[in-house]
Short mmCIF file of C-alpha atoms in Angstrom, two decimals:
data_model
loop_
_atom_site.label_atom_id
_atom_site.label_comp_id
_atom_site.label_asym_id
_atom_site.label_seq_id
_atom_site.Cartn_x
_atom_site.Cartn_y
_atom_site.Cartn_z
CA UNK Y 1 49.87 92.26 -39.53
CA UNK Y 2 50.11 91.33 -43.24
CA UNK Y 3 47.22 89.30 -44.57
CA UNK Y 4 49.45 86.36 -45.51
CA UNK Y 5 50.60 86.01 -41.91
CA UNK Y 6 47.02 86.00 -40.68
CA UNK Y 7 46.21 83.28 -43.20
CA UNK Y 8 49.14 81.23 -41.96
CA UNK Y 9 47.99 81.52 -38.38
CA UNK Y 10 44.44 80.67 -39.36
CA UNK Y 11 45.47 77.59 -41.28
CA UNK Y 12 47.77 76.49 -38.45
CA UNK Y 13 44.91 76.84 -35.95
CA UNK Y 14 42.68 74.86 -38.25
CA UNK Y 15 45.27 72.11 -38.62
CA UNK Y 16 45.64 71.82 -34.83
CA UNK Y 17 41.86 71.72 -34.40
CA UNK Y 18 41.51 69.01 -37.04
CA UNK Y 19 44.27 66.97 -35.40
CA UNK Y 20 42.53 67.30 -32.02
CA UNK Y 21 39.17 66.22 -33.44
CA UNK Y 22 40.76 63.29 -35.29
CA UNK Y 23 42.45 62.24 -32.04
CA UNK Y 24 39.16 62.57 -30.15
CA UNK Y 25 37.41 60.50 -32.82
CA UNK Y 26 40.03 57.76 -32.44
CA UNK Y 27 39.59 57.69 -28.65
CA UNK Y 28 35.79 57.66 -28.98
CA UNK Y 29 36.01 54.76 -31.43
CA UNK Y 30 38.15 52.78 -28.98
CA UNK Y 31 36.58 53.63 -25.64
CA UNK Y 32 33.24 55.26 -26.27
CA UNK Y 33 32.26 58.85 -25.56
CA UNK Y 34 32.85 58.57 -21.83
CA UNK Y 35 36.41 57.26 -22.23
CA UNK Y 36 37.80 60.54 -23.58
CA UNK Y 37 40.28 62.54 -21.46
CA UNK Y 38 42.17 65.75 -22.22
CA UNK Y 39 45.53 64.04 -21.59
CA UNK Y 40 44.79 61.21 -24.01
CA UNK Y 41 43.55 63.55 -26.74
CA UNK Y 42 46.60 65.84 -26.39
CA UNK Y 43 48.97 62.89 -26.62
CA UNK Y 44 47.27 61.39 -29.69
CA UNK Y 45 47.01 64.76 -31.42
CA UNK Y 46 50.72 65.37 -30.79
CA UNK Y 47 50.17 68.67 -28.99
CA UNK Y 48 51.01 69.70 -25.44
CA UNK Y 49 48.21 69.77 -22.88
CA UNK Y 50 48.70 73.52 -22.43
CA UNK Y 51 48.17 74.01 -26.17
CA UNK Y 52 45.10 71.78 -26.14
CA UNK Y 53 43.55 73.86 -23.35
CA UNK Y 54 44.08 76.99 -25.46
CA UNK Y 55 41.82 75.49 -28.10
CA UNK Y 56 39.29 73.61 -25.98
CA UNK Y 57 38.51 74.27 -22.32
CA UNK Y 58 37.25 70.72 -21.65
CA UNK Y 59 36.34 67.33 -23.07
CA UNK Y 60 32.72 68.39 -23.56
CA UNK Y 61 33.74 71.19 -25.94
CA UNK Y 62 35.97 68.82 -27.93
CA UNK Y 63 33.15 66.32 -28.25
CA UNK Y 64 30.73 69.06 -29.28
CA UNK Y 65 33.11 70.29 -32.01
CA UNK Y 66 33.76 66.72 -33.09
CA UNK Y 67 30.04 65.97 -33.28
CA UNK Y 68 29.45 69.20 -35.21
CA UNK Y 69 32.09 68.22 -37.74
CA UNK Y 70 30.50 64.77 -38.05
CA UNK Y 71 27.03 66.22 -38.64
CA UNK Y 72 28.50 68.54 -41.27
CA UNK Y 73 30.21 65.59 -42.98
CA UNK Y 74 26.96 63.64 -43.05
CA UNK Y 75 25.06 66.55 -44.54
CA UNK Y 76 27.70 66.95 -47.27
CA UNK Y 77 27.51 63.21 -47.94
CA UNK Y 78 23.72 63.35 -48.36
CA UNK Y 79 23.93 66.43 -50.56
CA UNK Y 80 26.42 64.62 -52.80
CA UNK Y 81 24.13 61.59 -53.08
CA UNK Y 82 21.24 63.86 -54.03
CA UNK Y 83 23.38 65.67 -56.62
CA UNK Y 84 24.57 62.41 -58.12
CA UNK Y 85 21.33 60.43 -58.12
CA UNK Y 86 18.45 62.88 -57.77
CA UNK Y 87 16.67 60.06 -55.91
CA UNK Y 88 14.98 60.74 -52.56
CA UNK Y 89 15.12 57.01 -51.73
CA UNK Y 90 18.90 57.02 -52.07
CA UNK Y 91 19.23 60.00 -49.71
CA UNK Y 92 16.87 58.50 -47.11
CA UNK Y 93 18.61 55.12 -47.25
CA UNK Y 94 22.00 56.79 -46.79
CA UNK Y 95 20.68 58.72 -43.79
CA UNK Y 96 19.16 55.55 -42.33
CA UNK Y 97 22.53 53.80 -42.57
CA UNK Y 98 24.21 56.78 -40.89
CA UNK Y 99 21.72 56.39 -38.01
CA UNK Y 100 22.26 52.63 -37.97
CA UNK Y 101 26.02 53.06 -37.68
CA UNK Y 102 25.86 55.90 -35.14
CA UNK Y 103 23.09 55.01 -32.68
CA UNK Y 104 22.78 57.43 -29.76
CA UNK Y 105 24.79 56.05 -26.85
CA UNK Y 106 23.23 55.86 -23.39
CA UNK Y 107 24.88 57.41 -20.35
CA UNK Y 108 26.02 60.91 -19.41
CA UNK Y 109 27.78 61.71 -22.69
CA UNK Y 110 24.46 61.24 -24.43
CA UNK Y 111 23.50 64.73 -23.30
CA UNK Y 112 25.51 65.70 -26.39
CA UNK Y 113 22.71 64.37 -28.51
CA UNK Y 114 20.28 66.86 -27.01
CA UNK Y 115 22.39 69.96 -26.92
CA UNK Y 116 21.62 73.06 -28.89
CA UNK Y 117 24.17 72.53 -31.63
CA UNK Y 118 22.67 69.12 -32.28
CA UNK Y 119 19.21 70.67 -32.51
CA UNK Y 120 20.62 73.09 -35.10
CA UNK Y 121 22.23 70.23 -37.03
CA UNK Y 122 18.89 68.44 -37.06
CA UNK Y 123 17.19 71.59 -38.32
CA UNK Y 124 19.65 71.85 -41.21
CA UNK Y 125 18.89 68.25 -42.07
CA UNK Y 126 15.13 68.88 -41.94
CA UNK Y 127 15.50 71.96 -44.17
CA UNK Y 128 17.66 70.00 -46.61
CA UNK Y 129 15.18 67.10 -46.79
CA UNK Y 130 12.20 69.47 -47.04
CA UNK Y 131 13.75 70.75 -50.29
CA UNK Y 132 13.68 67.21 -51.73
CA UNK Y 133 9.98 66.61 -51.00
CA UNK Y 134 8.65 66.61 -54.53
CA UNK Y 135 6.87 63.53 -55.84
CA UNK Y 136 5.34 62.88 -52.40
CA UNK Y 137 1.87 63.28 -50.88
CA UNK Y 138 0.59 66.84 -51.09
CA UNK Y 139 -1.75 66.82 -48.08
CA UNK Y 140 1.11 67.44 -45.62
CA UNK Y 141 3.60 70.38 -45.71
CA UNK Y 142 7.10 69.47 -46.92
CA UNK Y 143 8.73 70.54 -43.66
CA UNK Y 144 6.46 68.25 -41.62
CA UNK Y 145 7.25 65.37 -43.95
CA UNK Y 146 10.96 66.07 -43.54
CA UNK Y 147 10.60 66.17 -39.73
CA UNK Y 148 8.78 62.83 -39.94
CA UNK Y 149 11.63 61.38 -42.05
CA UNK Y 150 14.37 62.43 -39.66
CA UNK Y 151 12.59 60.99 -36.62
CA UNK Y 152 11.34 57.84 -38.30
CA UNK Y 153 14.72 57.03 -39.85
CA UNK Y 154 16.27 57.46 -36.40
CA UNK Y 155 14.67 54.06 -35.71
CA UNK Y 156 17.50 52.64 -37.86
CA UNK Y 157 19.70 53.01 -34.77
CA UNK Y 158 17.44 50.51 -32.98
CA UNK Y 159 16.90 47.81 -35.62
CA UNK Y 160 19.03 44.70 -35.73
CA UNK Y 161 20.23 44.35 -39.34
CA UNK Y 162 20.90 46.06 -42.64
CA UNK Y 163 17.91 44.26 -44.10
CA UNK Y 164 15.79 45.79 -41.33
CA UNK Y 165 17.19 49.23 -42.18
CA UNK Y 166 16.09 48.77 -45.81
CA UNK Y 167 12.64 47.64 -44.69
CA UNK Y 168 12.42 50.74 -42.49
CA UNK Y 169 13.25 52.97 -45.46
CA UNK Y 170 10.48 51.28 -47.47
CA UNK Y 171 8.00 51.91 -44.64
CA UNK Y 172 9.04 55.56 -44.33
CA UNK Y 173 8.67 56.02 -48.08
CA UNK Y 174 5.15 54.53 -48.01
CA UNK Y 175 4.34 57.10 -45.35
CA UNK Y 176 5.74 59.90 -47.51
CA UNK Y 177 3.82 58.82 -50.54
CA UNK Y 178 0.66 57.55 -48.96
CA UNK Y 179 0.49 54.96 -51.71
CA UNK Y 180 0.52 51.19 -51.96
CA UNK Y 181 3.82 49.62 -50.88
CA UNK Y 182 6.07 48.42 -53.66
CA UNK R 1 6.59 41.67 12.78
CA UNK R 2 2.89 41.01 12.04
CA UNK R 3 1.97 41.25 8.39
CA UNK R 4 -0.46 44.11 8.99
CA UNK R 5 2.36 46.22 10.41
CA UNK R 6 4.53 45.52 7.36
CA UNK R 7 1.67 46.55 5.12
CA UNK R 8 1.29 49.78 7.05
CA UNK R 9 4.99 50.57 6.68
CA UNK R 10 4.89 49.72 3.00
CA UNK R 11 1.88 51.91 2.33
CA UNK R 12 3.41 54.75 4.36
CA UNK R 13 6.63 54.52 2.33
CA UNK R 14 4.59 54.54 -0.86
CA UNK R 15 2.61 57.59 0.25
CA UNK R 16 5.83 59.50 1.01
CA UNK R 17 7.29 58.52 -2.34
CA UNK R 18 4.16 59.61 -4.17
CA UNK R 19 4.17 62.93 -2.34
CA UNK R 20 7.83 63.47 -3.26
CA UNK R 21 7.21 62.68 -6.93
CA UNK R 22 4.14 64.95 -6.99
CA UNK R 23 6.22 67.72 -5.45
CA UNK R 24 9.01 67.15 -7.98
CA UNK R 25 6.45 67.23 -10.81
CA UNK R 26 5.15 70.58 -9.55
CA UNK R 27 8.65 72.05 -9.40
CA UNK R 28 9.47 70.68 -12.87
CA UNK R 29 6.28 72.22 -14.24
CA UNK R 30 7.22 75.62 -12.78
CA UNK R 31 10.97 75.74 -13.37
CA UNK R 32 11.90 72.99 -15.76
CA UNK R 33 13.96 69.90 -15.06
CA UNK R 34 17.06 71.86 -14.10
CA UNK R 35 15.25 73.99 -11.50
CA UNK R 36 14.67 71.10 -9.09
CA UNK R 37 16.49 71.11 -5.72
CA UNK R 38 16.28 68.69 -2.78
CA UNK R 39 15.30 71.51 -0.39
CA UNK R 40 12.43 72.67 -2.59
CA UNK R 41 11.09 69.15 -3.12
CA UNK R 42 11.24 68.37 0.62
CA UNK R 43 9.38 71.55 1.48
CA UNK R 44 6.64 71.01 -1.11
CA UNK R 45 6.25 67.34 -0.20
CA UNK R 46 5.91 68.31 3.47
CA UNK R 47 8.76 66.06 4.63
CA UNK R 48 12.03 66.90 6.32
CA UNK R 49 15.17 67.00 4.22
CA UNK R 50 16.63 64.14 6.28
CA UNK R 51 13.59 62.03 5.46
CA UNK R 52 13.80 62.91 1.79
CA UNK R 53 17.45 61.79 1.68
CA UNK R 54 16.40 58.42 3.17
CA UNK R 55 14.19 57.88 0.13
CA UNK R 56 16.24 59.50 -2.62
CA UNK R 57 19.98 60.19 -2.52
CA UNK R 58 19.83 63.06 -5.03
CA UNK R 59 17.72 65.09 -7.47
CA UNK R 60 18.71 62.79 -10.34
CA UNK R 61 17.16 59.76 -8.61
CA UNK R 62 13.94 61.70 -7.89
CA UNK R 63 13.69 62.76 -11.52
CA UNK R 64 14.36 59.21 -12.69
CA UNK R 65 11.59 57.84 -10.43
CA UNK R 66 9.26 60.63 -11.51
CA UNK R 67 9.96 59.95 -15.18
CA UNK R 68 9.47 56.23 -14.63
CA UNK R 69 6.09 56.89 -13.05
CA UNK R 70 5.15 59.14 -15.95
CA UNK R 71 6.13 56.54 -18.56
CA UNK R 72 4.10 53.96 -16.61
CA UNK R 73 1.10 56.30 -16.56
CA UNK R 74 1.34 56.84 -20.31
CA UNK R 75 1.54 53.12 -20.99
CA UNK R 76 -1.54 52.52 -18.83
CA UNK R 77 -3.34 55.32 -20.67
CA UNK R 78 -2.55 53.77 -24.06
CA UNK R 79 -3.56 50.31 -22.86
CA UNK R 80 -6.89 51.72 -21.73
CA UNK R 81 -7.48 53.39 -25.09
CA UNK R 82 -6.73 50.12 -26.84
CA UNK R 83 -9.07 48.21 -24.52
CA UNK R 84 -11.87 50.73 -25.03
CA UNK R 85 -11.56 51.30 -28.78
CA UNK R 86 -9.57 48.42 -30.28
CA UNK R 87 -8.33 50.99 -32.82
CA UNK R 88 -4.61 51.28 -33.55
CA UNK R 89 -5.16 54.81 -34.90
CA UNK R 90 -6.56 55.93 -31.56
CA UNK R 91 -3.56 54.52 -29.68
CA UNK R 92 -1.04 56.09 -32.08
CA UNK R 93 -2.79 59.44 -31.96
CA UNK R 94 -2.82 59.39 -28.16
CA UNK R 95 0.89 58.58 -28.11
CA UNK R 96 1.60 61.36 -30.63
CA UNK R 97 -0.19 63.87 -28.38
CA UNK R 98 1.82 62.63 -25.39
CA UNK R 99 5.00 63.35 -27.39
CA UNK R 100 3.62 66.70 -28.48
CA UNK R 101 2.93 67.71 -24.89
CA UNK R 102 6.19 66.34 -23.48
CA UNK R 103 8.90 67.20 -26.00
CA UNK R 104 12.42 66.27 -24.85
CA UNK R 105 13.99 69.30 -23.18
CA UNK R 106 17.46 70.42 -24.22
CA UNK R 107 20.26 70.94 -21.72
CA UNK R 108 21.90 68.76 -19.09
CA UNK R 109 18.71 67.29 -17.67
CA UNK R 110 18.04 65.82 -21.08
CA UNK R 111 20.46 63.04 -20.25
CA UNK R 112 17.40 61.62 -18.49
CA UNK R 113 15.88 60.92 -21.85
CA UNK R 114 18.75 58.66 -22.77
CA UNK R 115 19.28 56.79 -19.56
CA UNK R 116 18.78 53.08 -19.19
CA UNK R 117 15.39 53.21 -17.49
CA UNK R 118 14.10 55.33 -20.36
CA UNK R 119 15.43 52.80 -22.85
CA UNK R 120 13.51 50.13 -20.91
CA UNK R 121 10.35 52.25 -20.95
CA UNK R 122 10.68 52.64 -24.69
CA UNK R 123 11.12 48.89 -25.05
CA UNK R 124 7.89 48.27 -23.13
CA UNK R 125 6.15 50.68 -25.45
CA UNK R 126 7.57 48.97 -28.54
CA UNK R 127 6.49 45.56 -27.20
CA UNK R 128 3.03 46.89 -26.42
CA UNK R 129 2.61 48.41 -29.90
CA UNK R 130 4.06 45.32 -31.59
CA UNK R 131 1.12 43.40 -30.11
CA UNK R 132 -1.33 45.73 -31.87
CA UNK R 133 0.21 45.32 -35.32
CA UNK R 134 -2.54 43.37 -36.99
CA UNK R 135 -4.24 44.80 -40.06
CA UNK R 136 -0.93 46.30 -41.25
CA UNK R 137 1.57 45.44 -44.00
CA UNK R 138 2.97 41.93 -43.66
CA UNK R 139 6.35 42.43 -45.35
CA UNK R 140 7.91 43.91 -42.18
CA UNK R 141 8.09 42.23 -38.72
CA UNK R 142 5.66 43.67 -36.14
CA UNK R 143 8.46 44.70 -33.79
CA UNK R 144 10.19 46.72 -36.51
CA UNK R 145 6.91 48.44 -37.35
CA UNK R 146 6.42 49.26 -33.68
CA UNK R 147 9.97 50.67 -33.45
CA UNK R 148 9.20 52.78 -36.51
CA UNK R 149 5.99 54.07 -34.87
CA UNK R 150 7.68 55.10 -31.63
CA UNK R 151 10.45 57.01 -33.43
CA UNK R 152 8.25 58.54 -36.12
CA UNK R 153 5.60 59.69 -33.64
CA UNK R 154 8.38 61.30 -31.61
CA UNK R 155 8.33 63.92 -34.38
CA UNK R 156 5.11 65.16 -32.76
CA UNK R 157 7.36 66.88 -30.20
CA UNK R 158 8.79 68.99 -33.04
CA UNK R 159 5.68 69.96 -35.02
CA UNK R 160 3.92 73.26 -34.45
CA UNK R 161 0.21 72.43 -34.01
CA UNK R 162 -2.39 69.81 -33.13
CA UNK R 163 -3.41 69.69 -36.77
CA UNK R 164 0.20 68.88 -37.65
CA UNK R 165 0.18 66.09 -35.04
CA UNK R 166 -2.89 64.56 -36.71
CA UNK R 167 -1.25 64.84 -40.13
CA UNK R 168 1.81 63.09 -38.71
CA UNK R 169 -0.35 60.23 -37.43
CA UNK R 170 -1.90 59.87 -40.90
CA UNK R 171 1.57 59.72 -42.48
CA UNK R 172 2.77 57.12 -39.95
CA UNK R 173 -0.34 55.02 -40.61
CA UNK R 174 0.26 55.11 -44.37
CA UNK R 175 3.74 53.82 -43.65
CA UNK R 176 2.34 51.01 -41.50
CA UNK R 177 -0.19 49.98 -44.09
CA UNK R 178 1.76 50.66 -47.23
CA UNK R 179 -1.53 51.64 -48.86
CA UNK R 180 -2.99 54.76 -50.42
CA UNK R 181 -3.53 57.56 -47.91
CA UNK R 182 -7.09 58.06 -46.77
#
């Protein structure tokens, strides 16, 4: 098969996948993670159910791919903030607001948040943050500090207000620096 | 029915339940959360399967009860440490080691860690810790600091050594105090 044709197929597959994930995201936004069905996603994505099943065997695999895409988006977002500002505070605050806006949901679908691909996503985040750990306390390895950040900032999903999220970031930063609060 | 008889029934029921949870704990320790079956638990607990089903309809409900008992045990342990030492550091370190020794497991059984009773357990822990938040920074409400502690110390499940757990506790304490690290 000529290369061009392969490219066309690849980009068509990608377009269908994106449409499916967008449709899944819309259903999740409306009904929560447990409200997603294959029929609904197929209809919203404008593909037949048979086609959908060729791409994804079940709802779980759609949600996993969707979550993976989301984690990737967040990581790109944080990288951009770091590139633009060079400020650790700005990156941590952005991550805290991501956690605040996407708290882990209870119930069966929450198993998503523990699956292996999520663990990998979290590892990427830890590695990324570990690389930003200059100008912090030097009695703790950078990777441990990054692990601390990711867990501690997860508390943003459990605090009641944006002001509380900002206070949390200040507390986490004091921990990182081991200096007097500002 | 005379009260004594009711007491006897109640204590018998409790003894069976305890035996079932102990048996479940043993199976979990050997095979992980997903390796638990009703037949195995009944056999280890020394009760018939019919009896077991009268107490617990399925493995999920056994694991929930077992986890609930564990969370209760941990909370009692922390309360005791607080009563004996009056030192927040000691309580936080003990909780960090609990997290280090019981990291959340991946896979389907992990949905346990997100279920409602776990959320309640975590709330009890936050409330308990919030009550110990004296001698800490006063620019952040005690409950938010406690929420921060519970999440941040959860990182102890992801660090490689006991020394790393102790470093984590030091970092969390700096965050709580907003002062220079000691």
